[in-house]
Amino acid sequence: MKLLNPRGFGLVCASAAVAAGLVLAGCANTVEGTATVDQAQVTAYKAEVASSSAAASSSKAAADIAKATADNCDPFRKNTGTAVDRYNEFVDAHDASAADQNAKRDAAATALEDAAKAIETQVSASGPALPADLAGKFTDYVTAARALAAEIRKMSAGSSVAPLNDASKKVNDALTAVRNACPTK
């Protein structure tokens, strides 16, 4: 068995002692004074964080508005298109005193009521993300469509068309207002 080399062992021990001494000497020095914060850096950091947060919030809000607008404007065209078609079919049947005018009257009223309900449901689902002015235009259409449906249901072969025409004008005005407010495709 080989014994330890005393010179090598001494060299290793001396090196370890020097290293330990250097570590202890380095940790033993203290810096006098009180730690302080650079207020200019703190202020700049806080401003940067606030700006970044505001930009993120603004971007999310813009995306929410765009989605709510599309979620309402896109189906509006389809829903109201069907209602307009059924209404025009009823008017043609009424003007011609056609045998199916009562069936077309009921189909027109139902189509308007269905459109109003679908639009009202979507506006409600969008909540505050839908801009208030656009939501108001949708609500005006819903009110006008329901009023026209009520007038249609009152119609018979000999009824005056004046109340129907007045209600129809309000629906047309509301339709135009929404179409003008919605982005074009």
mmCIF file with all atom_site columns, N, CA, C and O in Angstrom, residues 8 40 50 71 135 137 176:
data_model
loop_
_atom_site.group_PDB
_atom_site.id
_atom_site.type_symbol
_atom_site.label_atom_id
_atom_site.label_alt_id
_atom_site.label_comp_id
_atom_site.label_asym_id
_atom_site.label_entity_id
_atom_site.label_seq_id
_atom_site.pdbx_PDB_ins_code
_atom_site.Cartn_x
_atom_site.Cartn_y
_atom_site.Cartn_z
_atom_site.occupancy
_atom_site.B_iso_or_equiv
_atom_site.pdbx_formal_charge
_atom_site.auth_seq_id
_atom_site.auth_comp_id
_atom_site.auth_asym_id
_atom_site.auth_atom_id
_atom_site.pdbx_PDB_model_num
ATOM 1  N N  . GLY A 1 8   ? 2.889   16.655 -1.317  1.00 0.00 ? 8   GLY A N  1
ATOM 2  C CA . GLY A 1 8   ? 1.636   16.877 -2.043  1.00 0.00 ? 8   GLY A CA 1
ATOM 3  C C  . GLY A 1 8   ? 0.481   17.173 -1.088  1.00 0.00 ? 8   GLY A C  1
ATOM 4  O O  . GLY A 1 8   ? -0.368  18.042 -1.318  1.00 0.00 ? 8   GLY A O  1
ATOM 5  N N  . ALA A 1 40  ? -35.771 58.378 -9.152  1.00 0.00 ? 40  ALA A N  1
ATOM 6  C CA . ALA A 1 40  ? -35.957 58.614 -10.593 1.00 0.00 ? 40  ALA A CA 1
ATOM 7  C C  . ALA A 1 40  ? -36.192 57.287 -11.318 1.00 0.00 ? 40  ALA A C  1
ATOM 8  O O  . ALA A 1 40  ? -37.055 57.184 -12.193 1.00 0.00 ? 40  ALA A O  1
ATOM 9  N N  . ALA A 1 50  ? -47.299 51.179 -15.900 1.00 0.00 ? 50  ALA A N  1
ATOM 10 C CA . ALA A 1 50  ? -48.645 51.726 -16.108 1.00 0.00 ? 50  ALA A CA 1
ATOM 11 C C  . ALA A 1 50  ? -48.949 51.863 -17.593 1.00 0.00 ? 50  ALA A C  1
ATOM 12 O O  . ALA A 1 50  ? -50.045 51.537 -18.052 1.00 0.00 ? 50  ALA A O  1
ATOM 13 N N  . ASP A 1 71  ? -70.291 40.248 -34.067 1.00 0.00 ? 71  ASP A N  1
ATOM 14 C CA . ASP A 1 71  ? -71.275 39.273 -33.587 1.00 0.00 ? 71  ASP A CA 1
ATOM 15 C C  . ASP A 1 71  ? -72.711 39.780 -33.726 1.00 0.00 ? 71  ASP A C  1
ATOM 16 O O  . ASP A 1 71  ? -73.644 38.982 -33.752 1.00 0.00 ? 71  ASP A O  1
ATOM 17 N N  . ALA A 1 135 ? -75.706 49.606 -29.846 1.00 0.00 ? 135 ALA A N  1
ATOM 18 C CA . ALA A 1 135 ? -76.705 48.825 -29.098 1.00 0.00 ? 135 ALA A CA 1
ATOM 19 C C  . ALA A 1 135 ? -78.057 49.541 -29.133 1.00 0.00 ? 135 ALA A C  1
ATOM 20 O O  . ALA A 1 135 ? -79.111 48.903 -29.279 1.00 0.00 ? 135 ALA A O  1
ATOM 21 N N  . LYS A 1 137 ? -79.185 51.475 -31.512 1.00 0.00 ? 137 LYS A N  1
ATOM 22 C CA . LYS A 1 137 ? -79.755 51.316 -32.863 1.00 0.00 ? 137 LYS A CA 1
ATOM 23 C C  . LYS A 1 137 ? -80.377 49.932 -33.024 1.00 0.00 ? 137 LYS A C  1
ATOM 24 O O  . LYS A 1 137 ? -81.452 49.787 -33.617 1.00 0.00 ? 137 LYS A O  1
ATOM 25 N N  . THR A 1 176 ? -82.023 51.132 -41.703 1.00 0.00 ? 176 THR A N  1
ATOM 26 C CA . THR A 1 176 ? -81.021 51.998 -42.333 1.00 0.00 ? 176 THR A CA 1
ATOM 27 C C  . THR A 1 176 ? -80.010 52.488 -41.301 1.00 0.00 ? 176 THR A C  1
ATOM 28 O O  . THR A 1 176 ? -78.801 52.510 -41.567 1.00 0.00 ? 176 THR A O  1
#
